[in-house]
JSON list of C-alpha atoms in Angstrom, two decimals:
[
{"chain": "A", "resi": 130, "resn": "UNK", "atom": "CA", "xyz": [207.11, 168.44, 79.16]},
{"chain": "A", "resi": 131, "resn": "UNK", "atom": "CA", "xyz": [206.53, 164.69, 80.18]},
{"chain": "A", "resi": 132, "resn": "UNK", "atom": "CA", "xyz": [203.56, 163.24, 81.97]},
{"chain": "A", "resi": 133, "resn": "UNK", "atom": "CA", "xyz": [205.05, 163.79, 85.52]},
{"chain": "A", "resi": 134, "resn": "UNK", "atom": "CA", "xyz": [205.67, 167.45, 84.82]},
{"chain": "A", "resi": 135, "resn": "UNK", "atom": "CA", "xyz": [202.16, 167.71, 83.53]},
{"chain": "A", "resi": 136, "resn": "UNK", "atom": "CA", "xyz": [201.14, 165.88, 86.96]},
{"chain": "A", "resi": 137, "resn": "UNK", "atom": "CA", "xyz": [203.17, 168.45, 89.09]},
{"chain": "A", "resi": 138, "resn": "UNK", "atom": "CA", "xyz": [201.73, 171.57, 87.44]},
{"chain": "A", "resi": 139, "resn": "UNK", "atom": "CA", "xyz": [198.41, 170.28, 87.86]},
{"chain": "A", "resi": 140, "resn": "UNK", "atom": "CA", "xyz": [198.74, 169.93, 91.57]},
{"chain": "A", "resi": 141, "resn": "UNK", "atom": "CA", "xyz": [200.76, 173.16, 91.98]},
{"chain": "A", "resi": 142, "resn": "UNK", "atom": "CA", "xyz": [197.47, 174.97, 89.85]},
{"chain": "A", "resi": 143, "resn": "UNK", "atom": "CA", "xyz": [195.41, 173.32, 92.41]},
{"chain": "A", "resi": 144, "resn": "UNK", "atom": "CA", "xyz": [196.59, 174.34, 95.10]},
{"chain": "A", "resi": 145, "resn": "UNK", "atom": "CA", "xyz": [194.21, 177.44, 95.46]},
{"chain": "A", "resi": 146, "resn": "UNK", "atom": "CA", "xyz": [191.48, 175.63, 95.06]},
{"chain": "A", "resi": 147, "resn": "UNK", "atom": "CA", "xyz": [192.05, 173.29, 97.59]},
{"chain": "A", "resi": 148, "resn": "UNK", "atom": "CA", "xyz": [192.53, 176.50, 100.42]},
{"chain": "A", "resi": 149, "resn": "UNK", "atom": "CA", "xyz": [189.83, 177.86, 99.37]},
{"chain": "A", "resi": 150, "resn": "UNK", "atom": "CA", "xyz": [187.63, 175.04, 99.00]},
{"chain": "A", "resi": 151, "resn": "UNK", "atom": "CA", "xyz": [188.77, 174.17, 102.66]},
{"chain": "A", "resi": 152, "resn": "UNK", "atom": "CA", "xyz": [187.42, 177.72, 103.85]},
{"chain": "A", "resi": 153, "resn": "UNK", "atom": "CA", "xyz": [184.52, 177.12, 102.34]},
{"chain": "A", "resi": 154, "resn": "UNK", "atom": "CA", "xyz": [183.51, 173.88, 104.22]},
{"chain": "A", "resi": 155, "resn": "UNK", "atom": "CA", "xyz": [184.72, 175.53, 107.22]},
{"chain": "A", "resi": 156, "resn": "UNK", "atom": "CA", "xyz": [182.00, 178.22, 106.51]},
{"chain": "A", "resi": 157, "resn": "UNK", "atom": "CA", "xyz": [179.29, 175.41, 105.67]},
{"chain": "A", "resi": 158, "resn": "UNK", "atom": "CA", "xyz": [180.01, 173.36, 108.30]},
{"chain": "A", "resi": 159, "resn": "UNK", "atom": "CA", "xyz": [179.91, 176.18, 111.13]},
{"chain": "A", "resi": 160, "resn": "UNK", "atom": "CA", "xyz": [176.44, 177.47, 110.57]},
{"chain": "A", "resi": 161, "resn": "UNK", "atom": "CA", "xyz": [174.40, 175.55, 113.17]},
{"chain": "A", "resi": 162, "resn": "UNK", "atom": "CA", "xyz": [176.93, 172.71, 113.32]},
{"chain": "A", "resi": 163, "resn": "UNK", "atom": "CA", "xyz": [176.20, 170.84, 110.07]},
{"chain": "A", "resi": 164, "resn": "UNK", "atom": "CA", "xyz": [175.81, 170.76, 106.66]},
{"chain": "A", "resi": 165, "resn": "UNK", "atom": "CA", "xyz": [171.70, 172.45, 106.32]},
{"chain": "A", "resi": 166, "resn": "UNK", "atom": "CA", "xyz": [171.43, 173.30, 102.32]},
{"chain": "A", "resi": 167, "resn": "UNK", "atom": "CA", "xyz": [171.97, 170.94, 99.34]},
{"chain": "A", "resi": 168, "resn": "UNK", "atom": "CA", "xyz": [175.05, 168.34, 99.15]},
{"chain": "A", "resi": 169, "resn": "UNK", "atom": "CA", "xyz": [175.65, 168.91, 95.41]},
{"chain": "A", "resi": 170, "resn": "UNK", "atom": "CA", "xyz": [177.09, 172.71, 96.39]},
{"chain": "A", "resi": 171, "resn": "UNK", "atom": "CA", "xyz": [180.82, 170.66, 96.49]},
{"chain": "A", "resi": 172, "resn": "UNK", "atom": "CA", "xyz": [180.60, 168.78, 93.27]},
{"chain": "A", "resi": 173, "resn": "UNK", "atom": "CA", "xyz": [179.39, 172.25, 91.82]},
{"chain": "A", "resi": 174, "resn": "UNK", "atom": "CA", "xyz": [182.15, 174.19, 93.11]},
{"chain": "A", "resi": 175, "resn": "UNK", "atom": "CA", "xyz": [184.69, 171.77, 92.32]},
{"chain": "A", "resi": 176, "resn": "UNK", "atom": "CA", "xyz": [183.52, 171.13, 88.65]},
{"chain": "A", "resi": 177, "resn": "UNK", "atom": "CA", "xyz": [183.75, 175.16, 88.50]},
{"chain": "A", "resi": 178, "resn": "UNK", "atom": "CA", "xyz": [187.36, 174.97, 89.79]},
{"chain": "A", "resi": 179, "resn": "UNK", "atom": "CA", "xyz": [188.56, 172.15, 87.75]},
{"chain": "A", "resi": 180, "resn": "UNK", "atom": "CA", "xyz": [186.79, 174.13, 84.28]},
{"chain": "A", "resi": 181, "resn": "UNK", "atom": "CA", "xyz": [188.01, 177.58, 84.96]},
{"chain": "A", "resi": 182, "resn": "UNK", "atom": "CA", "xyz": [191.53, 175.63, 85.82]},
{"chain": "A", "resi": 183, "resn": "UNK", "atom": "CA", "xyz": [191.56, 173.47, 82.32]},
{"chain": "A", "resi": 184, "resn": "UNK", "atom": "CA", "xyz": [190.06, 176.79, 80.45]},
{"chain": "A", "resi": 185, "resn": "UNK", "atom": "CA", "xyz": [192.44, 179.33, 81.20]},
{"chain": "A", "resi": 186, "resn": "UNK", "atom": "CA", "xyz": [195.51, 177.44, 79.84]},
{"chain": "A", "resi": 187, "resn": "UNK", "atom": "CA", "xyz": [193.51, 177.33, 76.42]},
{"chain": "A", "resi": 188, "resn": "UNK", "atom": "CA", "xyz": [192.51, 181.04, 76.49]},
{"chain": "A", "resi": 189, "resn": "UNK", "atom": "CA", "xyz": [196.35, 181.82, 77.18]},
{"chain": "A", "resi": 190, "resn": "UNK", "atom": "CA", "xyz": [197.17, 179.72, 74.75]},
{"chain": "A", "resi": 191, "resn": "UNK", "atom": "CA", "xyz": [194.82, 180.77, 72.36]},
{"chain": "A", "resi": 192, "resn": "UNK", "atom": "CA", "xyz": [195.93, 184.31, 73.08]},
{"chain": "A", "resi": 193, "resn": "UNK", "atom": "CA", "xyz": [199.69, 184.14, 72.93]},
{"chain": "A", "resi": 194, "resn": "UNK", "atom": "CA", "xyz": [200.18, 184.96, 68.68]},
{"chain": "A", "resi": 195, "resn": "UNK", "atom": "CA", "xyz": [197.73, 187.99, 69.57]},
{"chain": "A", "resi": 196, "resn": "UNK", "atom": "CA", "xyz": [198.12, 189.75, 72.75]},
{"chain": "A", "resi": 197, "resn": "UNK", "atom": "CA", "xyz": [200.23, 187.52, 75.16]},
{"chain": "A", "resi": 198, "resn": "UNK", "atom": "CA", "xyz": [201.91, 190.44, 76.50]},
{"chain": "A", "resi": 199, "resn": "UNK", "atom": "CA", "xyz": [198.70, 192.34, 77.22]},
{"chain": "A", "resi": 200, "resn": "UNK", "atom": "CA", "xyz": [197.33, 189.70, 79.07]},
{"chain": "A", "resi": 201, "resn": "UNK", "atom": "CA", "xyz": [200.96, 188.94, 80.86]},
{"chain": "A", "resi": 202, "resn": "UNK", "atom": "CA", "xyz": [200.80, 192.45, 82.06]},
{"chain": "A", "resi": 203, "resn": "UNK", "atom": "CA", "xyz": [197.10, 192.76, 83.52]},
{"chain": "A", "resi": 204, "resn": "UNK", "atom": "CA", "xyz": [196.36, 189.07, 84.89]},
{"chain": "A", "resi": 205, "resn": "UNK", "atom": "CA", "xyz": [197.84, 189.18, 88.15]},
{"chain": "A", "resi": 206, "resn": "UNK", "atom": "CA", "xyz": [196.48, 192.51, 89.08]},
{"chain": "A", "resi": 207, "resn": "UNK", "atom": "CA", "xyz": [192.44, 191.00, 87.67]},
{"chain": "A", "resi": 208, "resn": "UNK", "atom": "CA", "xyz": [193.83, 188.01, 90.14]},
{"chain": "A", "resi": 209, "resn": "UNK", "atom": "CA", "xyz": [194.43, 190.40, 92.96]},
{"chain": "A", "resi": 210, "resn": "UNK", "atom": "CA", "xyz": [191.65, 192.25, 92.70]},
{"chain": "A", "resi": 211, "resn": "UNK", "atom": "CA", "xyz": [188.98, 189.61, 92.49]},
{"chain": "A", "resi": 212, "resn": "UNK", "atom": "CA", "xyz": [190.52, 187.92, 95.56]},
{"chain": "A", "resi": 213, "resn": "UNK", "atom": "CA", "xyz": [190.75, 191.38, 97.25]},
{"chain": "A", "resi": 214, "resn": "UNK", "atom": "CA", "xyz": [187.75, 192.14, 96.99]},
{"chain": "A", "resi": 215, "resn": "UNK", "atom": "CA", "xyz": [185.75, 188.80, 97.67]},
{"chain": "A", "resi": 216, "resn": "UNK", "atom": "CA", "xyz": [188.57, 188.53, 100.79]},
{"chain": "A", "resi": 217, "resn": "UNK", "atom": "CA", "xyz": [188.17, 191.98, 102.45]},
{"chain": "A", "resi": 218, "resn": "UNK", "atom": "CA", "xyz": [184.30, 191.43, 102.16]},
{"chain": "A", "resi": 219, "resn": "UNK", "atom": "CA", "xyz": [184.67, 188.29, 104.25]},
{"chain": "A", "resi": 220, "resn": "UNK", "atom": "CA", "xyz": [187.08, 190.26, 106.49]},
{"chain": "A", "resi": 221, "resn": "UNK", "atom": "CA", "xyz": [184.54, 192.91, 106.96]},
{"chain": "A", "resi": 222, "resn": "UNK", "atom": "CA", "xyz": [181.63, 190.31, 107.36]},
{"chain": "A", "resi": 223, "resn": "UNK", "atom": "CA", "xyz": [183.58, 188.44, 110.15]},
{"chain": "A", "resi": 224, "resn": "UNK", "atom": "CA", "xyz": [183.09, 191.44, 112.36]},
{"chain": "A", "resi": 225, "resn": "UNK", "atom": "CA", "xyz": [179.73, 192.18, 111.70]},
{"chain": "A", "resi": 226, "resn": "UNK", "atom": "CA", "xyz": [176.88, 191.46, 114.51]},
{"chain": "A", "resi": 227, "resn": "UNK", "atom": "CA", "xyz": [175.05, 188.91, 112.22]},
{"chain": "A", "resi": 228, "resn": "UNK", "atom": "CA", "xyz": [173.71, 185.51, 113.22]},
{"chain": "A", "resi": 229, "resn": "UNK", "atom": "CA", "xyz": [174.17, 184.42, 109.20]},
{"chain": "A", "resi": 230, "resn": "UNK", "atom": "CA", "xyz": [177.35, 185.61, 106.89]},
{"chain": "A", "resi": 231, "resn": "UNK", "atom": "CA", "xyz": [175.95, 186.94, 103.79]},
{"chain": "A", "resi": 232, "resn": "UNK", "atom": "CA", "xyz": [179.33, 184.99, 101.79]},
{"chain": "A", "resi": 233, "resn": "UNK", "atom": "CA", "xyz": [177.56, 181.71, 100.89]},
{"chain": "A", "resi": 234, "resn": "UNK", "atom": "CA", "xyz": [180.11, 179.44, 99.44]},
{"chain": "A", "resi": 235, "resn": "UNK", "atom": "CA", "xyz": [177.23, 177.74, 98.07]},
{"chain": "A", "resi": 236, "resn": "UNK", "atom": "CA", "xyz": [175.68, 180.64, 96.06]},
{"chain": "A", "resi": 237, "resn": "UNK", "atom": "CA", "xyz": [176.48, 180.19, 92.06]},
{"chain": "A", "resi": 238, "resn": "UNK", "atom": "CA", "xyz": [177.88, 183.74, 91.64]},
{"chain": "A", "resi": 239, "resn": "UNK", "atom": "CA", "xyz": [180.09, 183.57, 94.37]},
{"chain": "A", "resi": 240, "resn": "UNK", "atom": "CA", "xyz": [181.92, 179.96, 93.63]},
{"chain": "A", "resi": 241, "resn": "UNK", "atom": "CA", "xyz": [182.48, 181.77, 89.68]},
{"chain": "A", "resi": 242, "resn": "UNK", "atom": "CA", "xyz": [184.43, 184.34, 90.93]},
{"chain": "A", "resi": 243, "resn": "UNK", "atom": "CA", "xyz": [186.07, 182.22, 93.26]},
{"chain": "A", "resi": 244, "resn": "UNK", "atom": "CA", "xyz": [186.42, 179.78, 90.18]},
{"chain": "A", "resi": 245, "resn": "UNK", "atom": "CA", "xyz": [187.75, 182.97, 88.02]},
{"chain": "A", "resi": 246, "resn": "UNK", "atom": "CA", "xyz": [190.05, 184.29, 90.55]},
{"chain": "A", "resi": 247, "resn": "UNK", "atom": "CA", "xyz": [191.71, 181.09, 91.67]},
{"chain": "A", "resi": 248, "resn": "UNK", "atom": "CA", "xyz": [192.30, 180.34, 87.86]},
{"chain": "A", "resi": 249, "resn": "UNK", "atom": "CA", "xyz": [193.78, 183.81, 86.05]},
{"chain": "A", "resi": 250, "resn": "UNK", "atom": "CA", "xyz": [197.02, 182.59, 86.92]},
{"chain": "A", "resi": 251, "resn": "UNK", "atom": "CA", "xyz": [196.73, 179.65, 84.71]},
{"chain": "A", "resi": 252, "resn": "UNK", "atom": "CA", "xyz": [196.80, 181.80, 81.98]},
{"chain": "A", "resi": 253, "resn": "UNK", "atom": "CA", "xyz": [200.76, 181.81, 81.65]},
{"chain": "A", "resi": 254, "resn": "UNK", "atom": "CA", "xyz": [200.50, 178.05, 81.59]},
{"chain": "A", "resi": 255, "resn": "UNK", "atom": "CA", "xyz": [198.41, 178.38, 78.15]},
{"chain": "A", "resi": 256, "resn": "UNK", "atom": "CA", "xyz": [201.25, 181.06, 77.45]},
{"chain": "A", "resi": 257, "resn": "UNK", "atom": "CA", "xyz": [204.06, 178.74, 78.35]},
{"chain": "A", "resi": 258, "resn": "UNK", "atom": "CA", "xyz": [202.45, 175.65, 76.85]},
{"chain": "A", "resi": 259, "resn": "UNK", "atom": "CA", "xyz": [202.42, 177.88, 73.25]},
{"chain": "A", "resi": 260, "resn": "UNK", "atom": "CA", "xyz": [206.20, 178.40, 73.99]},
{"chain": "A", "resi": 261, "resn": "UNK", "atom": "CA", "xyz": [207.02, 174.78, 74.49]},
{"chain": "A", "resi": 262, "resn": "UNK", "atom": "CA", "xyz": [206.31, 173.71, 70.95]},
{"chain": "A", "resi": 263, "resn": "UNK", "atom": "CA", "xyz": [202.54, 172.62, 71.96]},
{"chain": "A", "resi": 264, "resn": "UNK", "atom": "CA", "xyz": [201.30, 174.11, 68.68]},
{"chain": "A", "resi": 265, "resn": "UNK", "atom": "CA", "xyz": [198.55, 171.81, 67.97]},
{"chain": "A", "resi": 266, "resn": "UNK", "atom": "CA", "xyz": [195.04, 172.22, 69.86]},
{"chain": "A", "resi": 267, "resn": "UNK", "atom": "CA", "xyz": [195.13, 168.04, 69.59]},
{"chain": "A", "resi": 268, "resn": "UNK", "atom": "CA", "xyz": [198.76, 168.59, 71.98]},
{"chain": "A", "resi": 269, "resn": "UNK", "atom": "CA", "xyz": [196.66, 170.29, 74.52]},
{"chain": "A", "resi": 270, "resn": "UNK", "atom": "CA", "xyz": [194.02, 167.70, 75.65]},
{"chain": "A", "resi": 271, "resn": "UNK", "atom": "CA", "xyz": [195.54, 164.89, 78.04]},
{"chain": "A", "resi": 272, "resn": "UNK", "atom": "CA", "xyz": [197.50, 168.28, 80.05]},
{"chain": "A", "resi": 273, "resn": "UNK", "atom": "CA", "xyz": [194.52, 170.32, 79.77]},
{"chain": "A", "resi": 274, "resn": "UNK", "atom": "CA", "xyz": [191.80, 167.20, 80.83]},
{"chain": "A", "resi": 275, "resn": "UNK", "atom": "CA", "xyz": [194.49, 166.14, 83.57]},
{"chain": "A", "resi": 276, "resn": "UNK", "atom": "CA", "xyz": [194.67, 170.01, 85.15]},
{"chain": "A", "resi": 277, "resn": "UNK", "atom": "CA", "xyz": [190.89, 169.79, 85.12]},
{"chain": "A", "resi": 278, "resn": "UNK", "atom": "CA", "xyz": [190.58, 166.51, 87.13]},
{"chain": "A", "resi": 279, "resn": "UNK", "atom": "CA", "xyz": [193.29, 167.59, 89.50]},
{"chain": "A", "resi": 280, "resn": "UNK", "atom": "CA", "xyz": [191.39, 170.58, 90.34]},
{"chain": "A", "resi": 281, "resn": "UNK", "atom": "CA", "xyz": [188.12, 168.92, 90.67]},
{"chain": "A", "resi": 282, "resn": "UNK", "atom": "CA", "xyz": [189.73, 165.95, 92.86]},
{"chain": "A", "resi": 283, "resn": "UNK", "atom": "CA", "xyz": [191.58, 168.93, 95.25]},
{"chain": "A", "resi": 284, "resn": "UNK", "atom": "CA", "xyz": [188.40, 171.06, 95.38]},
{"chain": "A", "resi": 285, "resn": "UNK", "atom": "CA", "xyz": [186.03, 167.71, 96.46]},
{"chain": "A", "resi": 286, "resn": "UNK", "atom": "CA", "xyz": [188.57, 166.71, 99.25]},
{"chain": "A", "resi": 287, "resn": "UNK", "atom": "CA", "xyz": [189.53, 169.94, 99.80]},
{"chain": "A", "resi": 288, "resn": "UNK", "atom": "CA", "xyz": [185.26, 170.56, 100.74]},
{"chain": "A", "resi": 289, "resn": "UNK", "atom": "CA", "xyz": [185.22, 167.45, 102.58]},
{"chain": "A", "resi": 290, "resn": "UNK", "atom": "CA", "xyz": [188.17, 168.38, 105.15]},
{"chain": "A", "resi": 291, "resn": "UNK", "atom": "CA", "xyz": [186.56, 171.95, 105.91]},
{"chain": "A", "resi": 292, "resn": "UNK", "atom": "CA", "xyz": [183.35, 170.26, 106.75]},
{"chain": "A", "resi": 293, "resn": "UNK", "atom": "CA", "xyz": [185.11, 167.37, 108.12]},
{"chain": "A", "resi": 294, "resn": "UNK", "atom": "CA", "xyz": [186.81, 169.39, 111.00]},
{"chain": "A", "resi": 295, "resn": "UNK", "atom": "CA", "xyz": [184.59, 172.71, 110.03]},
{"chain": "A", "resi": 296, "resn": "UNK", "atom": "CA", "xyz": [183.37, 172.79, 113.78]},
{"chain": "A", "resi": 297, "resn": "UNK", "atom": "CA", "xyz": [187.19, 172.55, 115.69]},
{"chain": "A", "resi": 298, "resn": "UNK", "atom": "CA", "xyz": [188.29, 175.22, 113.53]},
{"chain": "A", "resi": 299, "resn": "UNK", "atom": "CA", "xyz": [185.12, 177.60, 113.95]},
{"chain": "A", "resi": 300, "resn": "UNK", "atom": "CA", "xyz": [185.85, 177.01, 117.61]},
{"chain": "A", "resi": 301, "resn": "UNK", "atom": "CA", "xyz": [188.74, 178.39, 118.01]},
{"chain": "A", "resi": 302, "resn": "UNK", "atom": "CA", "xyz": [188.59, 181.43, 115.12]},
{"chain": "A", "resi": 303, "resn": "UNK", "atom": "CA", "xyz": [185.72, 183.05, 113.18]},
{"chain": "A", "resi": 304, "resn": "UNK", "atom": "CA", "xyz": [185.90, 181.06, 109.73]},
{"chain": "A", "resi": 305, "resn": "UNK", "atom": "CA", "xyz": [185.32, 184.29, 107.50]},
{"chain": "A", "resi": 306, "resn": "UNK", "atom": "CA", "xyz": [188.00, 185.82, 108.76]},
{"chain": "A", "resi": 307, "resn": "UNK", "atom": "CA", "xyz": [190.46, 183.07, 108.34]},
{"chain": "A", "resi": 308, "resn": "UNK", "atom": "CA", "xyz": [188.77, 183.25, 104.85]},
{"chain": "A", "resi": 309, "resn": "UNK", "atom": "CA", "xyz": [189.03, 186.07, 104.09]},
{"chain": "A", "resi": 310, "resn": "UNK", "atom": "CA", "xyz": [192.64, 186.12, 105.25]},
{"chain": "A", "resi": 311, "resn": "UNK", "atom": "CA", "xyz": [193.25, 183.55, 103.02]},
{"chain": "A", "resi": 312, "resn": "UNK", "atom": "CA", "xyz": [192.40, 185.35, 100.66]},
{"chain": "A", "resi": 313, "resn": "UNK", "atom": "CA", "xyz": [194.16, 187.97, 100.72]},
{"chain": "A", "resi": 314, "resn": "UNK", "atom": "CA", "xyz": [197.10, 185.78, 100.59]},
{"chain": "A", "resi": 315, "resn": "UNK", "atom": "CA", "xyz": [196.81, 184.06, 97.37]},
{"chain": "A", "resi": 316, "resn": "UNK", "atom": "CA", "xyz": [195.90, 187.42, 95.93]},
{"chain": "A", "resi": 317, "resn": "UNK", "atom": "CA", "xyz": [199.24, 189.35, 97.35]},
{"chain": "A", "resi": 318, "resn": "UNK", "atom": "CA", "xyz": [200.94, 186.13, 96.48]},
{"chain": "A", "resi": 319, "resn": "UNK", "atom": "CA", "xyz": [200.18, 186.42, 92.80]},
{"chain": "A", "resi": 320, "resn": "UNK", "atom": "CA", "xyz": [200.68, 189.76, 92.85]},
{"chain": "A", "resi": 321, "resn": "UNK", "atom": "CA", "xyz": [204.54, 189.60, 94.32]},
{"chain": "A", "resi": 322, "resn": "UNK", "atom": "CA", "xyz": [205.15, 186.63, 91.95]},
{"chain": "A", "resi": 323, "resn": "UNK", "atom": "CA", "xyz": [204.28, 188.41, 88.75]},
{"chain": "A", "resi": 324, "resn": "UNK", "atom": "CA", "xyz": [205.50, 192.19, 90.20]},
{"chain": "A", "resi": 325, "resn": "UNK", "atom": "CA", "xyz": [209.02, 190.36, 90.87]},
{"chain": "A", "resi": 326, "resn": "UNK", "atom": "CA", "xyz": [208.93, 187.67, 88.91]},
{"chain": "A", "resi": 327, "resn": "UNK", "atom": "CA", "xyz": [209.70, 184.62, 91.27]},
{"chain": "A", "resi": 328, "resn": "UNK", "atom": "CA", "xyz": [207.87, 182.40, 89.82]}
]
């Protein structure tokens, strides 16, 4: 695997964290029409996005000579269900009579499942990496630091567009549900990927 492949991968892994990141400035941007709690929430967030993204790799990695095929056979559905379940809240919340969503892309716990959930995919990269030859922890830093910085790049802008353009969007749809739709999405779509293995 050359540089540019390690590149691509990085961006396709960070994909997720840039929709999500984007829902969540939609969400922080909404309430009241501006940003009201502490700036630091995005660099937060994305450092937990670009950790989680470098970390799983190594634990698959790590993993593969013991029980790759255990974790090959559960990962998608821990995936799924963290998504599911942090989605169909947010579903549930949008049509709620509340003046304040109780999902807080800003609260710790929630951006580390987010940061979990986004990221258990990545563990067939650590699996995959193992297969290529990259038998030497050493062989893993430059992809692993360069997955971690893509992440945390995608995560930042991906914060800055939902509270860039946060207000439009809440105009026209309620920014939980579009959330939690969201989702949903990523969740079903590592689910289908894994179930029928396309990749």
């Amino acid at each position: 695997m050359n540089q540019l492949d390690i590149w691509l991968l990085a961006v396709a892994l960070a994909m997720d964290c840039f929709t999500v990141s984007i829902v969540s400035g939609v969400i922080v941007r909404n309430e009241k029409g501006k940003v009201k709690s502490e700036k630091y929430y995005v660099v937060r967030m994305a450092f937990l996005f670009g950790f989680f993204q470098a970390l799983m790799p190594l634990i698959g990695w790590f993993a593969t000579n013991h029980f790759s095929a255990q974790l090959e056979a559960i990962d998608h559905w821990i995936a799924f269900g963290l998504l599911a379940f942090i989605g169909g809240k947010m579903v549930k919340e949008s049509f709620d009579d509340k003046e304040e969503p109780s999902f807080d892309p800003r609260n710790l716990r929630t951006q580390l499942l987010l940061a979990v959930a986004t990221s258990i995919d990545a563990l067939a990269v650590g699996i995959s990496f193992a297969c290529m030859g990259y038998n030497q922890l050493s062989m893993l830093t430059l992809p692993l630091i360069i997955i971690g910085i893509v992440s945390f790049l995608f995560s930042i802008f991906g914060n800055v567009l939902g509270v860039r353009f946060g207000r439009s969007i809440a105009q026209r749809l309620k920014p939980e549900l579009l959330g939690g739709i969201i989702l949903l999405v990523i969740g079903l779509k590592i689910l289908v990927a894994h179930l029928f293995d396309i990749g």
